[in-house]
mmCIF file of C-alpha atoms in Angstrom:
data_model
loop_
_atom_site.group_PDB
_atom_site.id
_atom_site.type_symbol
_atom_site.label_atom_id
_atom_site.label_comp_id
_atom_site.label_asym_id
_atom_site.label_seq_id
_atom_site.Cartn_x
_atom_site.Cartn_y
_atom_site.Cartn_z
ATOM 1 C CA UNK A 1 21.839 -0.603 23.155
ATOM 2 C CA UNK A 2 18.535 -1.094 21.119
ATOM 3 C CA UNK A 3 16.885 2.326 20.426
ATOM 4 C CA UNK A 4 12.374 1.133 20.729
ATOM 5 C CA UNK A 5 11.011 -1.274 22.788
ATOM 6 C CA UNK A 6 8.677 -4.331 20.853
ATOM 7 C CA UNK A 7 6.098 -2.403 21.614
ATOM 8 C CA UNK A 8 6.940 0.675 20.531
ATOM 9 C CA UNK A 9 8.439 -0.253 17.227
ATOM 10 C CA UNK A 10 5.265 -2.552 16.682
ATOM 11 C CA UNK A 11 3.379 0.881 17.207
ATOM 12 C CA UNK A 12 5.099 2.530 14.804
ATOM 13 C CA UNK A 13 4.245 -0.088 11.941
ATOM 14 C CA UNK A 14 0.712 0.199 13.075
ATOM 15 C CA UNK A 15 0.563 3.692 13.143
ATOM 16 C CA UNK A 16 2.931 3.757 9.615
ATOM 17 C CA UNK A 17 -0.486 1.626 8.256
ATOM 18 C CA UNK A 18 -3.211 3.870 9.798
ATOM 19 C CA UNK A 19 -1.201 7.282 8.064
ATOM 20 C CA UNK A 20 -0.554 5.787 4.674
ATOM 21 C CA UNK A 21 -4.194 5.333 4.307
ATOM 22 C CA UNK A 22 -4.343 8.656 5.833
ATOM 23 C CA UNK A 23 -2.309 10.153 3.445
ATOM 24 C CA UNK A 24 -3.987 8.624 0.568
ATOM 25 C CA UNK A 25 -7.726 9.773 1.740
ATOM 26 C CA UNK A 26 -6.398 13.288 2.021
ATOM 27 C CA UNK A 27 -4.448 12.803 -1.807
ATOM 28 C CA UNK A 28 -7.833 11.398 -3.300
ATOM 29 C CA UNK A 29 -9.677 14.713 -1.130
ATOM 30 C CA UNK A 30 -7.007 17.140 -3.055
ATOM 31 C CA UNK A 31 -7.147 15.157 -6.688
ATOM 32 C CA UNK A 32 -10.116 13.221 -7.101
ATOM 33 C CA UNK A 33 -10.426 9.195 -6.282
ATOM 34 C CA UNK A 34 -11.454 7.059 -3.848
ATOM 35 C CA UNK A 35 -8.440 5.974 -0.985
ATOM 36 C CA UNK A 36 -9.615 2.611 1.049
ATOM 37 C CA UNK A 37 -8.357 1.429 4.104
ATOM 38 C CA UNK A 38 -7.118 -2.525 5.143
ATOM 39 C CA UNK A 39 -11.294 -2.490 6.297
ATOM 40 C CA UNK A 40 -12.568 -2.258 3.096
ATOM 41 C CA UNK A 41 -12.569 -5.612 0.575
ATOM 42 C CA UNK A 42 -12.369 -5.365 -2.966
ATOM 43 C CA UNK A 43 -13.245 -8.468 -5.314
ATOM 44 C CA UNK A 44 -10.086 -8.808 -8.118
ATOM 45 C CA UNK A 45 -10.671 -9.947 -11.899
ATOM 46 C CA UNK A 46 -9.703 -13.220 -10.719
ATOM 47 C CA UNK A 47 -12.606 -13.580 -8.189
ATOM 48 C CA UNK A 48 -10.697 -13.179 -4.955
ATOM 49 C CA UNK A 49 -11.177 -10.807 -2.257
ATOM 50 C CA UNK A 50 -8.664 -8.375 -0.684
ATOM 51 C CA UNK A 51 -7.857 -5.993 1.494
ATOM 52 C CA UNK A 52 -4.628 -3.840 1.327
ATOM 53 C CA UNK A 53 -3.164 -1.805 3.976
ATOM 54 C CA UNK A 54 -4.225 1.142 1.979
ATOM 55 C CA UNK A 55 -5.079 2.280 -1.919
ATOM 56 C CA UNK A 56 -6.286 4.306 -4.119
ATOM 57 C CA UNK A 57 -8.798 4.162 -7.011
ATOM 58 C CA UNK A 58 -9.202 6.565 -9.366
ATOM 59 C CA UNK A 59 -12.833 8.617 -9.540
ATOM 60 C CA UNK A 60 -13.325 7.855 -13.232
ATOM 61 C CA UNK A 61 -12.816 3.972 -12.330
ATOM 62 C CA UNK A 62 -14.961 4.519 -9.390
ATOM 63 C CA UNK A 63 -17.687 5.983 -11.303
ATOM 64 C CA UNK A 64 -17.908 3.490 -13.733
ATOM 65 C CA UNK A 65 -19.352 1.004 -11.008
ATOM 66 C CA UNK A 66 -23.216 0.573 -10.061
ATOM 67 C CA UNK A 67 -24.452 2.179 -7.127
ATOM 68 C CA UNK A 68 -24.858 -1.468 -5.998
ATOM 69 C CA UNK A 69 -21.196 -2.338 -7.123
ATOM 70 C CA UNK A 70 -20.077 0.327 -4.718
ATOM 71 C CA UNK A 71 -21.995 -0.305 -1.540
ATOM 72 C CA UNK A 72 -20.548 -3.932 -1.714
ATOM 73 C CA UNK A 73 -17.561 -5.689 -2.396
ATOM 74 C CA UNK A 74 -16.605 -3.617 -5.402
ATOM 75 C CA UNK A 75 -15.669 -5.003 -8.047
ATOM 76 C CA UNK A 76 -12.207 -2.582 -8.711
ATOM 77 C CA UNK A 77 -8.649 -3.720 -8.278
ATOM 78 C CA UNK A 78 -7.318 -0.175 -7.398
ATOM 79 C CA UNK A 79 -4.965 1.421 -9.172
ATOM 80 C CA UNK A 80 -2.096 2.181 -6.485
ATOM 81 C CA UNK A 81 -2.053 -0.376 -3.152
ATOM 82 C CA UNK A 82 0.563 0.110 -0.569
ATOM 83 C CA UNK A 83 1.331 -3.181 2.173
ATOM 84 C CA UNK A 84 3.600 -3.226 4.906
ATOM 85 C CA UNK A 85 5.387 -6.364 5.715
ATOM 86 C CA UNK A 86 4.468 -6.811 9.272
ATOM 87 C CA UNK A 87 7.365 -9.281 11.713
ATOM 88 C CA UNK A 88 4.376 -12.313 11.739
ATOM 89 C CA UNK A 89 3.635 -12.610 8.001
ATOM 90 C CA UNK A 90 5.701 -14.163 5.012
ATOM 91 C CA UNK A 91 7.870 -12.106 3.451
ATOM 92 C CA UNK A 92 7.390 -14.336 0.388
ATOM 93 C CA UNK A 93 3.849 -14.706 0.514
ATOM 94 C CA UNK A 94 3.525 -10.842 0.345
ATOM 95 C CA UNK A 95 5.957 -10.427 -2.204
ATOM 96 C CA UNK A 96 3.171 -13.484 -4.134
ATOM 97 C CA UNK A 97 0.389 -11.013 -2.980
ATOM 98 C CA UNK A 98 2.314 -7.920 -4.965
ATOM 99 C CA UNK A 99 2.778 -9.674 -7.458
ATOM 100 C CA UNK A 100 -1.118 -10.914 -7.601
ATOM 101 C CA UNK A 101 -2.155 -7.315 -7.434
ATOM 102 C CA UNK A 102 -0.334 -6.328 -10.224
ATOM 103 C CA UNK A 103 -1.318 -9.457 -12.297
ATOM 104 C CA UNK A 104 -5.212 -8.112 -11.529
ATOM 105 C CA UNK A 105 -4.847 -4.483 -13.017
ATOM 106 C CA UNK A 106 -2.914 -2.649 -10.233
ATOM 107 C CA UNK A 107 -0.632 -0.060 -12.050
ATOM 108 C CA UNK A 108 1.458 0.590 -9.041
ATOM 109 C CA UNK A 109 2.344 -1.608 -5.541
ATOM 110 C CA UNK A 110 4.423 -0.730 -2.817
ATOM 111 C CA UNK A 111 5.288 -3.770 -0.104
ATOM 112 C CA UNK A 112 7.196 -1.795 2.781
ATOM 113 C CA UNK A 113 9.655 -3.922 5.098
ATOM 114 C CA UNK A 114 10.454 -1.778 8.039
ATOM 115 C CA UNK A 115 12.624 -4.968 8.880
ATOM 116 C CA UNK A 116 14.816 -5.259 5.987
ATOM 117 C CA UNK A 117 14.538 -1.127 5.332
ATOM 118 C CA UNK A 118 13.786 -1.339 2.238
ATOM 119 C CA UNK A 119 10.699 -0.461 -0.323
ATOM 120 C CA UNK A 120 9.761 -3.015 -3.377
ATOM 121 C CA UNK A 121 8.392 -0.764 -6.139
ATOM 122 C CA UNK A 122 5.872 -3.375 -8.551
ATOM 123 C CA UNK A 123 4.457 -2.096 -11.783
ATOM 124 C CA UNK A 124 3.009 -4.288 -14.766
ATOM 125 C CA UNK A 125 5.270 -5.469 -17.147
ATOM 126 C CA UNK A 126 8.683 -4.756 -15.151
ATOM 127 C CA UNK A 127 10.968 -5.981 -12.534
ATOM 128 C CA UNK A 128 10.571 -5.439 -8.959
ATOM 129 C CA UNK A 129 12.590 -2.388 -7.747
ATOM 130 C CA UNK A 130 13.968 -2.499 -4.571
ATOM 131 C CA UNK A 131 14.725 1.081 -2.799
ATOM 132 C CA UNK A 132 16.944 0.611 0.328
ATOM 133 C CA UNK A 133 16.093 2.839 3.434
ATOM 134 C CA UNK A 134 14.709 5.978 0.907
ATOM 135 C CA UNK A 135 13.431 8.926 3.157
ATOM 136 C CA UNK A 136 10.681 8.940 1.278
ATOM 137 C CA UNK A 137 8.786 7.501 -1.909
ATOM 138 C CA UNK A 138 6.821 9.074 -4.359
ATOM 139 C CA UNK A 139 4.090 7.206 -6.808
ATOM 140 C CA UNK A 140 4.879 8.411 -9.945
ATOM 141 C CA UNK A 141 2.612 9.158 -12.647
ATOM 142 C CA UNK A 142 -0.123 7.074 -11.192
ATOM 143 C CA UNK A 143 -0.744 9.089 -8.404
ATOM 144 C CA UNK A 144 0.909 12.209 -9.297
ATOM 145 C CA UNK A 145 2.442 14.240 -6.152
ATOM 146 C CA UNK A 146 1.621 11.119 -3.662
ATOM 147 C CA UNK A 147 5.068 11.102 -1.381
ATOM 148 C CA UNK A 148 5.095 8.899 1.555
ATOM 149 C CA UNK A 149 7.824 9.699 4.498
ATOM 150 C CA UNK A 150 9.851 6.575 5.438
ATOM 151 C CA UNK A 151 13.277 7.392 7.241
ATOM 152 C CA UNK A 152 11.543 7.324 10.922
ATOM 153 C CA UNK A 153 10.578 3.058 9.982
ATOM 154 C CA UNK A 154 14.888 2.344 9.394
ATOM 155 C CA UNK A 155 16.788 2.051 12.625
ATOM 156 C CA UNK A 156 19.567 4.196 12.409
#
């Protein structure tokens, strides 16, 4: 017998969006850097724009921009970006977007699939990592004692 209803498992990847960025506005509060949300566009070293379901910037990076670099499209691939893989998109085509992000100066990329339970782990120079159903993920040295909760998104 299935355990949500579409709708209520669709909530839950909604809601899993809204609190990552959550939880990386209240980091950036504790440790200093800017967290955007899947509203805010930032232009990438190769030109394009983009939005991810939530990041983080560092305050140093941050700084470095113009007042007028800041109120716009800022210029600022941020260091840690977060996705999650939602049913109507391409897994590939996210994976490509990772991979994009990482190519443009991101030092750390997580693409959740709440479908597949698992996490892909990107960082420059490496291999994907693939984590399958963790409880929970932590982002390293990049943004030191970040830990996201996962094992409510895997069906048991």
């Amino acid at each position: 017998m299935p355990r949500a209803s579409w709708r209520s498992w669709r909530h839950s990847i909604l809601k899993m969006g809204s609190e990552s960025y959550s939880r990386c506005a209240d980091w950036a509060e504790q440790h200093d850097g800017i967290a955007f949300s899947s509203n805010v566009g930032v232009v990438m070293r190769d030109k394009s724009i983009r939005s991810p379901d939530a990041s983080w910037t560092s305050q140093a990076r941050w700084d470095a921009l113009s007042k007028s670099e800041q109120e716009g499209f800022a210029p600022v691939c941020p260091d840690f970006r977060l996705e999650i893989l939602p049913r109507s998109d391409s897994r590939v085509k996210l994976e490509e977007k990772m991979e994009m992000w990482i190519e443009n100066g991101a030092l750390l990329a997580w693409m959740i699939d709440p479908f597949a339970a698992e996490i892909l782990v990107y960082r420059p120079g490496q291999a994907s990592e693939r984590l399958m159903r963790p409880a929970s993920i932590e982002a390293d040295a990049v943004v030191p004692g970040f830990r996201l909760e996962t094992s409510r998104l895997w069906s048991k």
